Coordinates of C-alpha atoms in Angstrom, one line a residue:
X1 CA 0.0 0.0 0.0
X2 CA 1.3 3.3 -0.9
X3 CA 1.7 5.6 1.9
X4 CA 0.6 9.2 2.0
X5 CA 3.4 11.6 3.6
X6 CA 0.4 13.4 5.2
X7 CA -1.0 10.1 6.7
X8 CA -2.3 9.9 10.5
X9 CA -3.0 6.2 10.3
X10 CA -1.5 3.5 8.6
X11 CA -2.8 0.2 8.7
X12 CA -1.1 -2.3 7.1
X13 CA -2.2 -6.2 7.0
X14 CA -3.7 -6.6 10.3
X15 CA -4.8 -9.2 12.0
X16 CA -5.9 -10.5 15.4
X17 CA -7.1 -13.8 16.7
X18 CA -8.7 -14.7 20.0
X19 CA -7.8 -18.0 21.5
X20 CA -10.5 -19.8 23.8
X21 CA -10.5 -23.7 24.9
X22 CA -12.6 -26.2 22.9
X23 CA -16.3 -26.1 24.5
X24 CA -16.2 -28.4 27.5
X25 CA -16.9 -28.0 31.7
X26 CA -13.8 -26.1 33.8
X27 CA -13.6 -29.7 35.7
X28 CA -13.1 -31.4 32.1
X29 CA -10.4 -28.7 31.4
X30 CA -8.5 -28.4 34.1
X31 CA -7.9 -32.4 35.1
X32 CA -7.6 -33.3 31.4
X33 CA -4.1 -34.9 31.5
X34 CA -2.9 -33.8 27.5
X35 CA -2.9 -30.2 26.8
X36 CA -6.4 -28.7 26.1
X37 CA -6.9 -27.9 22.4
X38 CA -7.6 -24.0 21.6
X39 CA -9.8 -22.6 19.1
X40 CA -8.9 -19.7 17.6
X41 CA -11.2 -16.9 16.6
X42 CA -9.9 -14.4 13.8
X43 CA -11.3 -11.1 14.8
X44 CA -9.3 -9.1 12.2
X45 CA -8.4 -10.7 9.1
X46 CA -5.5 -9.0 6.9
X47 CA -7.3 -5.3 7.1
X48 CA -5.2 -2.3 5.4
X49 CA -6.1 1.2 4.9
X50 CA -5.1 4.5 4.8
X51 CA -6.6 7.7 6.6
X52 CA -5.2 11.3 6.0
X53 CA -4.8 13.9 8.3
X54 CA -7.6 15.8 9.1
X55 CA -10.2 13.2 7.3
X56 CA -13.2 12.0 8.8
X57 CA -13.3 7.8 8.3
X58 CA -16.4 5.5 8.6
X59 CA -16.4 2.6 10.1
X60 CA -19.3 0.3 9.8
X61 CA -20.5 -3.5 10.2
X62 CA -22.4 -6.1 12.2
X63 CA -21.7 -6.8 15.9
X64 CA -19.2 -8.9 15.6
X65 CA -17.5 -7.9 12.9
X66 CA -13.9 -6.9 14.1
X67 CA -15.0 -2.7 14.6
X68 CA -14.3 -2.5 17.8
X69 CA -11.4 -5.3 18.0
X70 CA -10.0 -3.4 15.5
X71 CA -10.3 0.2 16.8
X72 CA -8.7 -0.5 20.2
X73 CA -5.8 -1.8 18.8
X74 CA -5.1 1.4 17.0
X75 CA -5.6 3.1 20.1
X76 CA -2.7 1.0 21.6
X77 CA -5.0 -1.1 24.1
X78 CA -4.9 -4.5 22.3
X79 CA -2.0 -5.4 19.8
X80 CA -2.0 -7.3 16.3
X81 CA -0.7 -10.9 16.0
X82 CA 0.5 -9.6 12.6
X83 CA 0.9 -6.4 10.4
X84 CA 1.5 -2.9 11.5
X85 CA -0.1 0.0 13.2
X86 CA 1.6 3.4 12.1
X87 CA 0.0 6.6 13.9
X88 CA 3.0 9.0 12.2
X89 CA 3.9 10.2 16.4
X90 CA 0.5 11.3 16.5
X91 CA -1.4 11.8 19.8
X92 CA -4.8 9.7 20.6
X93 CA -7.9 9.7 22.2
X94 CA -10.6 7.0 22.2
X95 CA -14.3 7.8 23.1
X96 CA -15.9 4.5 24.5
X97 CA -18.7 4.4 27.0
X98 CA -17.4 3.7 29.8
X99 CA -13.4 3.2 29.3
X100 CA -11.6 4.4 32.1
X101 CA -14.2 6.2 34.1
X102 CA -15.2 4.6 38.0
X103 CA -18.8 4.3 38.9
X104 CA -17.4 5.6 42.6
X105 CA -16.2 8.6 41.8
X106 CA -17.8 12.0 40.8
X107 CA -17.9 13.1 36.5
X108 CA -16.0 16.2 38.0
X109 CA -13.2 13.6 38.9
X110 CA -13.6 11.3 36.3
X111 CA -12.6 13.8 33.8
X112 CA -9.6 14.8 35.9
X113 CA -9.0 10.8 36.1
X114 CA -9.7 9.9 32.8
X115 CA -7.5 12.6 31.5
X116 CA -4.6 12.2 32.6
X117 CA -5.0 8.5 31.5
X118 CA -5.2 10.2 28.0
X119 CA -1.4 11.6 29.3
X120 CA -2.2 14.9 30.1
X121 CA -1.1 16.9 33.3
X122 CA -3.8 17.8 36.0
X123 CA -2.8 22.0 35.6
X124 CA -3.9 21.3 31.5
X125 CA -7.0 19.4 32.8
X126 CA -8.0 21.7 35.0
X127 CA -7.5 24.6 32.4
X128 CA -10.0 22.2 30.3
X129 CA -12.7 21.5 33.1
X130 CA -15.0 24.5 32.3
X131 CA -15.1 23.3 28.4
X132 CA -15.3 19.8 29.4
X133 CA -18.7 20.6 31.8
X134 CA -20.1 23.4 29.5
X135 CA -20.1 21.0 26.5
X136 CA -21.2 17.9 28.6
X137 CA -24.3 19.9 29.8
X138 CA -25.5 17.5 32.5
X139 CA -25.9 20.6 35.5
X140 CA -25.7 19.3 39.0
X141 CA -24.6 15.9 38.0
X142 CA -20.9 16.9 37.6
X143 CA -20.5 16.7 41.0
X144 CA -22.3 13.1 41.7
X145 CA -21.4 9.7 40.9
X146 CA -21.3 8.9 37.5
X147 CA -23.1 5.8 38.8
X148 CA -25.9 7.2 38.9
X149 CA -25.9 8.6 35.3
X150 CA -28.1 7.7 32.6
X151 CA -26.5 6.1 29.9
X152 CA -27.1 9.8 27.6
X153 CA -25.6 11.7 30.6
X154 CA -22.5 9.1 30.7
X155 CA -22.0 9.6 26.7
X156 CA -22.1 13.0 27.3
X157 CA -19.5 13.9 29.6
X158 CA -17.2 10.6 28.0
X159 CA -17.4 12.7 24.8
X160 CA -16.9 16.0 26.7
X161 CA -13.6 14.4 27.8
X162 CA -12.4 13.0 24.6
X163 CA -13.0 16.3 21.8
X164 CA -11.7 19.0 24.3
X165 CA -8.3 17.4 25.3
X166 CA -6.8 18.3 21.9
X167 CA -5.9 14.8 20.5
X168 CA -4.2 14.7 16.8
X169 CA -6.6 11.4 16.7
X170 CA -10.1 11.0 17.9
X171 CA -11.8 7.3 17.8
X172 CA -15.4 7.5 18.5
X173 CA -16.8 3.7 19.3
X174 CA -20.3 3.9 18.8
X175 CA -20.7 6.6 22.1
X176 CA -23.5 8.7 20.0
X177 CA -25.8 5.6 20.1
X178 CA -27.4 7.0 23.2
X179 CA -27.7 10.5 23.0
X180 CA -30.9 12.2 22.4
X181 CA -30.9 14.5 18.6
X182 CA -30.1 17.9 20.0
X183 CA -26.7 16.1 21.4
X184 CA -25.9 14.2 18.0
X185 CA -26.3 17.2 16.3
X186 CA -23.7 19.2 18.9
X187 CA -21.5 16.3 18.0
X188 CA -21.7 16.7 14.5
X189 CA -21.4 20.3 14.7
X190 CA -17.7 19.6 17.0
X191 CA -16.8 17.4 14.4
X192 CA -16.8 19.4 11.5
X193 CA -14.5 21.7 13.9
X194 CA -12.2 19.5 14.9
X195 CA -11.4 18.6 10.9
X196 CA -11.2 21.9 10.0
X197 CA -8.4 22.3 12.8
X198 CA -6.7 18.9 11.5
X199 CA -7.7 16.6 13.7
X200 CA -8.2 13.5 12.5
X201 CA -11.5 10.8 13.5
X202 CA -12.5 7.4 13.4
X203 CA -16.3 7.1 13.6
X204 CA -18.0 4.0 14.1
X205 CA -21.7 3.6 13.7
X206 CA -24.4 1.3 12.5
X207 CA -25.9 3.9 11.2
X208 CA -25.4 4.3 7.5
X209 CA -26.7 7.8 7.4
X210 CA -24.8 9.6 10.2
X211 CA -21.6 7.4 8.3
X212 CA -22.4 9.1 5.0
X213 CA -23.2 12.2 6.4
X214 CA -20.3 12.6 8.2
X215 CA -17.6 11.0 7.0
X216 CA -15.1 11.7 3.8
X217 CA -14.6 7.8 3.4
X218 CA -16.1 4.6 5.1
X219 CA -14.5 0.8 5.9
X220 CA -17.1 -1.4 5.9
X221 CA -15.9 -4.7 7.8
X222 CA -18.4 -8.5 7.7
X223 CA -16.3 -11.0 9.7
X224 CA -13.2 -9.4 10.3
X225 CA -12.5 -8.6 7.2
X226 CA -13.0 -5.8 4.5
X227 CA -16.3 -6.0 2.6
X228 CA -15.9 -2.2 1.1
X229 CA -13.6 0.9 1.3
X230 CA -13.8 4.2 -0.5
X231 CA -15.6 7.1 -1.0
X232 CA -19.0 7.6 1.5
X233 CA -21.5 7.9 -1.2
X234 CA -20.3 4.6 -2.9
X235 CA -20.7 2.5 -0.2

């Protein structure tokens, strides 16, 4: 694959397998005597592509089909059996319900907590934390458990976190899924911002029409491996 000098991402012949024992009772696994036979599941199968700077990319596909598999191991939290990940030095951010925030603590802390997970210091954080709240928009709840959050409120404030720490790379894993319209659109809107500015995003999404919409390109993925790639209208 040719590589752009301008690239962010560079994905070249990836894959990754899971590994699980053959189906059978822990009792008949543990005492059997000769070693216990593995399957092997290929979440990612030989994927490649390309993504620019400052370009919006798609990616869409059944449950199951290696999105998510394939997006955290370009954010660095899984790594391929095989092929290469190439981010070009480039900073990241990935916006997954949920991912690194504790149900204990307050969304006031979790943003201090889940950004310096990201690498950043507490003194930039803190700098950040009236963005971070203002954009969030859930009022009093900033300073209560994020336990007790709906599942819109804890998009909100993951999201919140993720655009407004200035990555070079944002991966958005299927967070908008639960936010009400007004929200999406506020998204969309902070998208279209951060391209401008060069920042490039991954956006997965079921949803064919927020894909098109949105993004410059799309990666279509059935079964781990690449049904389609190119231009959003085409696919």
């Amino acid at each position: 694959m040719e590589e752009n000098r301008n690239s962010a991402i560079s994905v070249r012949n990836v894959c990754i397998d899971y590994k699980s024992l053959k189906t059978g009772s822990i009792k008949e696994n543990l005492f059997k005597i000769k070693k216990v036979e593995q399957e092997i599941f290929h979440a990612v199968r030989n994927v490649s592509f390309e993504v620019p700077e400052g370009q919006i990319l798609g990616i869409t596909g059944k449950n199951g089909s290696g999105k998510s598999t394939m997006l955290r191991a370009i954010a660095g939290i899984f790594s391929a059996d095989s092929g290469e990940i190439d981010l070009h030095g480039h900073t990241i951010s990935l916006l997954s319900i949920g991912v690194g925030f504790k149900n204990e603590l307050s969304g006031r802390e979790n943003i201090i907590l889940s950004g310096m997970l990201l690498g950043f210091s507490r003194d930039f954080i803190m700098e950040k934390m009236p963005e971070i709240i203002e954009f969030a928009g859930i009022g009093n709840f900033i300073d209560m458990p994020v336990k007790t959050y709906s599942s819109g409120m804890f998009a909100r404030l993951a999201f919140a976190v993720a655009i407004n720490v200035e990555p070079d790379i944002l991966i958005v894993d299927e967070a908008l899924s639960v936010g009400d319209v007004f929200f999406q659109n506020k998204c969309f809107k902070k998208f279209d911002e951060l391209r401008k500015r060069g920042v490039t995003i991954l956006f997965v999404s079921h949803d064919i029409g927020s894909v098109r919409q949105m993004c410059s390109r799309v990666l279509w993925l059935e079964k781990g491996s690449t049904r389609a790639f190119g231009e959003a209208g085409s696919i």
